[in-house]
């Protein structure tokens, strides 16, 4: 069982940065693939980034390529999303998610589907003003 709590959201101007953090609890955390998803009003929840259990493999959505970085610190049970060069279209609620699946370096690219994640945080609002 994994419990997740996000923090770090807020209001920023376009071009600015935010760092989101997800605090996890649970015995299985170290083996879990972790992901970040976002959901804008009226839209479905969309994949942002994923990281393997050991942190050795990551995969980002094309829309955030070169701007966002996912990382994890298993000693602290945290997963972060560093968001740079923010755009107004990044405005959404951002959710941290944990999967029961384990993948290798190539398998991380398959972890873009929300149904592959089994635990979700409450979400944190990110608003980017243009």
JSON list of C-alpha atoms in Angstrom, two decimals:
[
{"chain": "A", "resi": 1, "resn": "UNK", "atom": "CA", "xyz": [0.00, 0.00, 0.00]},
{"chain": "A", "resi": 2, "resn": "UNK", "atom": "CA", "xyz": [1.25, 3.47, -0.91]},
{"chain": "A", "resi": 3, "resn": "UNK", "atom": "CA", "xyz": [-0.05, 6.84, 0.26]},
{"chain": "A", "resi": 4, "resn": "UNK", "atom": "CA", "xyz": [0.88, 9.97, -1.68]},
{"chain": "A", "resi": 5, "resn": "UNK", "atom": "CA", "xyz": [0.69, 13.67, -0.82]},
{"chain": "A", "resi": 6, "resn": "UNK", "atom": "CA", "xyz": [1.63, 16.39, -3.33]},
{"chain": "A", "resi": 7, "resn": "UNK", "atom": "CA", "xyz": [2.81, 19.89, -2.53]},
{"chain": "A", "resi": 8, "resn": "UNK", "atom": "CA", "xyz": [4.50, 22.84, -4.21]},
{"chain": "A", "resi": 9, "resn": "UNK", "atom": "CA", "xyz": [1.84, 24.09, -6.58]},
{"chain": "A", "resi": 10, "resn": "UNK", "atom": "CA", "xyz": [1.02, 27.75, -6.96]},
{"chain": "A", "resi": 11, "resn": "UNK", "atom": "CA", "xyz": [0.68, 30.73, -9.26]},
{"chain": "A", "resi": 12, "resn": "UNK", "atom": "CA", "xyz": [3.58, 31.70, -11.51]},
{"chain": "A", "resi": 13, "resn": "UNK", "atom": "CA", "xyz": [4.10, 33.86, -14.56]},
{"chain": "A", "resi": 14, "resn": "UNK", "atom": "CA", "xyz": [4.87, 32.34, -17.93]},
{"chain": "A", "resi": 15, "resn": "UNK", "atom": "CA", "xyz": [8.54, 31.50, -18.15]},
{"chain": "A", "resi": 16, "resn": "UNK", "atom": "CA", "xyz": [8.82, 30.87, -14.44]},
{"chain": "A", "resi": 17, "resn": "UNK", "atom": "CA", "xyz": [9.53, 27.72, -12.49]},
{"chain": "A", "resi": 18, "resn": "UNK", "atom": "CA", "xyz": [7.96, 25.54, -9.83]},
{"chain": "A", "resi": 19, "resn": "UNK", "atom": "CA", "xyz": [9.10, 22.41, -8.06]},
{"chain": "A", "resi": 20, "resn": "UNK", "atom": "CA", "xyz": [6.40, 19.94, -7.10]},
{"chain": "A", "resi": 21, "resn": "UNK", "atom": "CA", "xyz": [7.04, 17.33, -4.47]},
{"chain": "A", "resi": 22, "resn": "UNK", "atom": "CA", "xyz": [5.28, 14.07, -3.68]},
{"chain": "A", "resi": 23, "resn": "UNK", "atom": "CA", "xyz": [5.75, 12.49, -0.28]},
{"chain": "A", "resi": 24, "resn": "UNK", "atom": "CA", "xyz": [5.14, 8.76, -0.28]},
{"chain": "A", "resi": 25, "resn": "UNK", "atom": "CA", "xyz": [4.62, 6.24, 2.47]},
{"chain": "A", "resi": 26, "resn": "UNK", "atom": "CA", "xyz": [4.46, 2.50, 2.22]},
{"chain": "A", "resi": 27, "resn": "UNK", "atom": "CA", "xyz": [6.73, -0.50, 2.12]},
{"chain": "A", "resi": 28, "resn": "UNK", "atom": "CA", "xyz": [6.56, -0.93, -1.65]},
{"chain": "A", "resi": 29, "resn": "UNK", "atom": "CA", "xyz": [7.67, 2.59, -2.59]},
{"chain": "A", "resi": 30, "resn": "UNK", "atom": "CA", "xyz": [11.20, 1.67, -3.65]},
{"chain": "A", "resi": 31, "resn": "UNK", "atom": "CA", "xyz": [9.99, -0.76, -6.30]},
{"chain": "A", "resi": 32, "resn": "UNK", "atom": "CA", "xyz": [7.15, 1.38, -7.63]},
{"chain": "A", "resi": 33, "resn": "UNK", "atom": "CA", "xyz": [7.18, 3.16, -10.93]},
{"chain": "A", "resi": 34, "resn": "UNK", "atom": "CA", "xyz": [6.12, 6.72, -10.10]},
{"chain": "A", "resi": 35, "resn": "UNK", "atom": "CA", "xyz": [4.47, 9.20, -12.39]},
{"chain": "A", "resi": 36, "resn": "UNK", "atom": "CA", "xyz": [3.12, 12.70, -12.67]},
{"chain": "A", "resi": 37, "resn": "UNK", "atom": "CA", "xyz": [-0.11, 13.47, -14.48]},
{"chain": "A", "resi": 38, "resn": "UNK", "atom": "CA", "xyz": [-1.99, 16.69, -15.06]},
{"chain": "A", "resi": 39, "resn": "UNK", "atom": "CA", "xyz": [-5.63, 17.50, -15.57]},
{"chain": "A", "resi": 40, "resn": "UNK", "atom": "CA", "xyz": [-6.94, 20.78, -16.90]},
{"chain": "A", "resi": 41, "resn": "UNK", "atom": "CA", "xyz": [-10.60, 21.79, -16.56]},
{"chain": "A", "resi": 42, "resn": "UNK", "atom": "CA", "xyz": [-12.79, 19.90, -19.00]},
{"chain": "A", "resi": 43, "resn": "UNK", "atom": "CA", "xyz": [-9.99, 17.59, -20.10]},
{"chain": "A", "resi": 44, "resn": "UNK", "atom": "CA", "xyz": [-8.89, 14.06, -19.30]},
{"chain": "A", "resi": 45, "resn": "UNK", "atom": "CA", "xyz": [-5.97, 13.38, -17.02]},
{"chain": "A", "resi": 46, "resn": "UNK", "atom": "CA", "xyz": [-2.78, 13.35, -19.10]},
{"chain": "A", "resi": 47, "resn": "UNK", "atom": "CA", "xyz": [0.65, 11.83, -18.63]},
{"chain": "A", "resi": 48, "resn": "UNK", "atom": "CA", "xyz": [3.54, 14.14, -17.79]},
{"chain": "A", "resi": 49, "resn": "UNK", "atom": "CA", "xyz": [6.51, 12.04, -16.66]},
{"chain": "A", "resi": 50, "resn": "UNK", "atom": "CA", "xyz": [7.46, 8.68, -15.17]},
{"chain": "A", "resi": 51, "resn": "UNK", "atom": "CA", "xyz": [10.44, 7.28, -13.30]},
{"chain": "A", "resi": 52, "resn": "UNK", "atom": "CA", "xyz": [11.46, 3.70, -12.56]},
{"chain": "A", "resi": 53, "resn": "UNK", "atom": "CA", "xyz": [11.66, 2.31, -9.05]},
{"chain": "A", "resi": 54, "resn": "UNK", "atom": "CA", "xyz": [15.38, 2.81, -8.69]},
{"chain": "A", "resi": 55, "resn": "UNK", "atom": "CA", "xyz": [15.36, 6.14, -10.49]},
{"chain": "A", "resi": 56, "resn": "UNK", "atom": "CA", "xyz": [17.55, 4.95, -13.33]},
{"chain": "A", "resi": 57, "resn": "UNK", "atom": "CA", "xyz": [15.04, 5.43, -16.12]},
{"chain": "A", "resi": 58, "resn": "UNK", "atom": "CA", "xyz": [12.74, 8.35, -16.89]},
{"chain": "A", "resi": 59, "resn": "UNK", "atom": "CA", "xyz": [10.32, 9.24, -19.62]},
{"chain": "A", "resi": 60, "resn": "UNK", "atom": "CA", "xyz": [8.64, 12.57, -20.35]},
{"chain": "A", "resi": 61, "resn": "UNK", "atom": "CA", "xyz": [5.66, 13.57, -22.43]},
{"chain": "A", "resi": 62, "resn": "UNK", "atom": "CA", "xyz": [6.60, 15.39, -25.60]},
{"chain": "A", "resi": 63, "resn": "UNK", "atom": "CA", "xyz": [4.84, 18.54, -24.42]},
{"chain": "A", "resi": 64, "resn": "UNK", "atom": "CA", "xyz": [7.26, 18.92, -21.50]},
{"chain": "A", "resi": 65, "resn": "UNK", "atom": "CA", "xyz": [10.43, 17.68, -23.16]},
{"chain": "A", "resi": 66, "resn": "UNK", "atom": "CA", "xyz": [13.37, 19.86, -22.20]},
{"chain": "A", "resi": 67, "resn": "UNK", "atom": "CA", "xyz": [11.34, 21.75, -19.58]},
{"chain": "A", "resi": 68, "resn": "UNK", "atom": "CA", "xyz": [10.33, 19.32, -16.83]},
{"chain": "A", "resi": 69, "resn": "UNK", "atom": "CA", "xyz": [12.48, 16.85, -14.91]},
{"chain": "A", "resi": 70, "resn": "UNK", "atom": "CA", "xyz": [11.23, 14.03, -12.73]},
{"chain": "A", "resi": 71, "resn": "UNK", "atom": "CA", "xyz": [13.42, 12.70, -9.95]},
{"chain": "A", "resi": 72, "resn": "UNK", "atom": "CA", "xyz": [13.13, 10.61, -6.82]},
{"chain": "A", "resi": 73, "resn": "UNK", "atom": "CA", "xyz": [14.92, 10.18, -3.53]},
{"chain": "A", "resi": 74, "resn": "UNK", "atom": "CA", "xyz": [14.08, 6.79, -2.14]},
{"chain": "A", "resi": 75, "resn": "UNK", "atom": "CA", "xyz": [15.87, 7.52, 1.11]},
{"chain": "A", "resi": 76, "resn": "UNK", "atom": "CA", "xyz": [13.41, 10.36, 1.71]},
{"chain": "A", "resi": 77, "resn": "UNK", "atom": "CA", "xyz": [10.45, 8.66, 0.02]},
{"chain": "A", "resi": 78, "resn": "UNK", "atom": "CA", "xyz": [9.89, 11.61, -2.28]},
{"chain": "A", "resi": 79, "resn": "UNK", "atom": "CA", "xyz": [9.32, 12.16, -5.98]},
{"chain": "A", "resi": 80, "resn": "UNK", "atom": "CA", "xyz": [9.77, 15.64, -7.45]},
{"chain": "A", "resi": 81, "resn": "UNK", "atom": "CA", "xyz": [8.85, 17.38, -10.67]},
{"chain": "A", "resi": 82, "resn": "UNK", "atom": "CA", "xyz": [11.01, 20.36, -11.55]},
{"chain": "A", "resi": 83, "resn": "UNK", "atom": "CA", "xyz": [9.01, 22.56, -13.91]},
{"chain": "A", "resi": 84, "resn": "UNK", "atom": "CA", "xyz": [10.89, 25.21, -15.87]},
{"chain": "A", "resi": 85, "resn": "UNK", "atom": "CA", "xyz": [9.89, 27.56, -18.68]},
{"chain": "A", "resi": 86, "resn": "UNK", "atom": "CA", "xyz": [6.26, 27.25, -17.71]},
{"chain": "A", "resi": 87, "resn": "UNK", "atom": "CA", "xyz": [3.57, 28.08, -20.24]},
{"chain": "A", "resi": 88, "resn": "UNK", "atom": "CA", "xyz": [-0.05, 29.04, -19.76]},
{"chain": "A", "resi": 89, "resn": "UNK", "atom": "CA", "xyz": [-1.08, 25.70, -21.24]},
{"chain": "A", "resi": 90, "resn": "UNK", "atom": "CA", "xyz": [0.66, 23.96, -18.33]},
{"chain": "A", "resi": 91, "resn": "UNK", "atom": "CA", "xyz": [-2.10, 25.22, -16.04]},
{"chain": "A", "resi": 92, "resn": "UNK", "atom": "CA", "xyz": [-3.71, 22.18, -14.45]},
{"chain": "A", "resi": 93, "resn": "UNK", "atom": "CA", "xyz": [-4.01, 20.11, -11.32]},
{"chain": "A", "resi": 94, "resn": "UNK", "atom": "CA", "xyz": [-0.93, 17.91, -11.05]},
{"chain": "A", "resi": 95, "resn": "UNK", "atom": "CA", "xyz": [-1.21, 14.45, -9.54]},
{"chain": "A", "resi": 96, "resn": "UNK", "atom": "CA", "xyz": [1.45, 12.12, -8.25]},
{"chain": "A", "resi": 97, "resn": "UNK", "atom": "CA", "xyz": [0.81, 8.44, -8.94]},
{"chain": "A", "resi": 98, "resn": "UNK", "atom": "CA", "xyz": [2.36, 5.11, -7.98]},
{"chain": "A", "resi": 99, "resn": "UNK", "atom": "CA", "xyz": [2.21, 1.88, -9.94]},
{"chain": "A", "resi": 100, "resn": "UNK", "atom": "CA", "xyz": [2.54, -1.68, -8.72]},
{"chain": "A", "resi": 101, "resn": "UNK", "atom": "CA", "xyz": [4.45, -2.43, -11.92]},
{"chain": "A", "resi": 102, "resn": "UNK", "atom": "CA", "xyz": [8.21, -2.68, -12.25]},
{"chain": "A", "resi": 103, "resn": "UNK", "atom": "CA", "xyz": [9.89, -1.99, -15.58]},
{"chain": "A", "resi": 104, "resn": "UNK", "atom": "CA", "xyz": [13.33, -1.97, -17.11]},
{"chain": "A", "resi": 105, "resn": "UNK", "atom": "CA", "xyz": [14.90, 0.95, -18.93]},
{"chain": "A", "resi": 106, "resn": "UNK", "atom": "CA", "xyz": [12.93, 0.26, -22.09]},
{"chain": "A", "resi": 107, "resn": "UNK", "atom": "CA", "xyz": [9.67, -0.48, -20.32]},
{"chain": "A", "resi": 108, "resn": "UNK", "atom": "CA", "xyz": [9.40, 2.98, -18.77]},
{"chain": "A", "resi": 109, "resn": "UNK", "atom": "CA", "xyz": [8.03, 4.31, -22.07]},
{"chain": "A", "resi": 110, "resn": "UNK", "atom": "CA", "xyz": [4.94, 2.16, -21.57]},
{"chain": "A", "resi": 111, "resn": "UNK", "atom": "CA", "xyz": [4.01, 3.87, -18.32]},
{"chain": "A", "resi": 112, "resn": "UNK", "atom": "CA", "xyz": [2.01, 6.69, -19.87]},
{"chain": "A", "resi": 113, "resn": "UNK", "atom": "CA", "xyz": [-1.44, 5.19, -19.25]},
{"chain": "A", "resi": 114, "resn": "UNK", "atom": "CA", "xyz": [-3.26, 6.24, -16.11]},
{"chain": "A", "resi": 115, "resn": "UNK", "atom": "CA", "xyz": [-4.79, 2.80, -15.55]},
{"chain": "A", "resi": 116, "resn": "UNK", "atom": "CA", "xyz": [-1.31, 1.39, -14.94]},
{"chain": "A", "resi": 117, "resn": "UNK", "atom": "CA", "xyz": [-1.11, 3.43, -11.75]},
{"chain": "A", "resi": 118, "resn": "UNK", "atom": "CA", "xyz": [-2.79, 2.17, -8.61]},
{"chain": "A", "resi": 119, "resn": "UNK", "atom": "CA", "xyz": [-2.31, 4.92, -6.02]},
{"chain": "A", "resi": 120, "resn": "UNK", "atom": "CA", "xyz": [-2.94, 8.63, -6.45]},
{"chain": "A", "resi": 121, "resn": "UNK", "atom": "CA", "xyz": [-2.34, 11.77, -4.48]},
{"chain": "A", "resi": 122, "resn": "UNK", "atom": "CA", "xyz": [-4.89, 14.51, -3.93]},
{"chain": "A", "resi": 123, "resn": "UNK", "atom": "CA", "xyz": [-3.40, 16.84, -6.54]},
{"chain": "A", "resi": 124, "resn": "UNK", "atom": "CA", "xyz": [-1.84, 20.29, -6.39]},
{"chain": "A", "resi": 125, "resn": "UNK", "atom": "CA", "xyz": [-2.92, 23.27, -8.49]},
{"chain": "A", "resi": 126, "resn": "UNK", "atom": "CA", "xyz": [-0.46, 24.88, -10.89]},
{"chain": "A", "resi": 127, "resn": "UNK", "atom": "CA", "xyz": [-1.58, 28.12, -12.51]},
{"chain": "A", "resi": 128, "resn": "UNK", "atom": "CA", "xyz": [0.58, 29.88, -15.09]},
{"chain": "A", "resi": 129, "resn": "UNK", "atom": "CA", "xyz": [-0.38, 33.41, -16.06]},
{"chain": "A", "resi": 130, "resn": "UNK", "atom": "CA", "xyz": [0.38, 34.64, -19.55]}
]
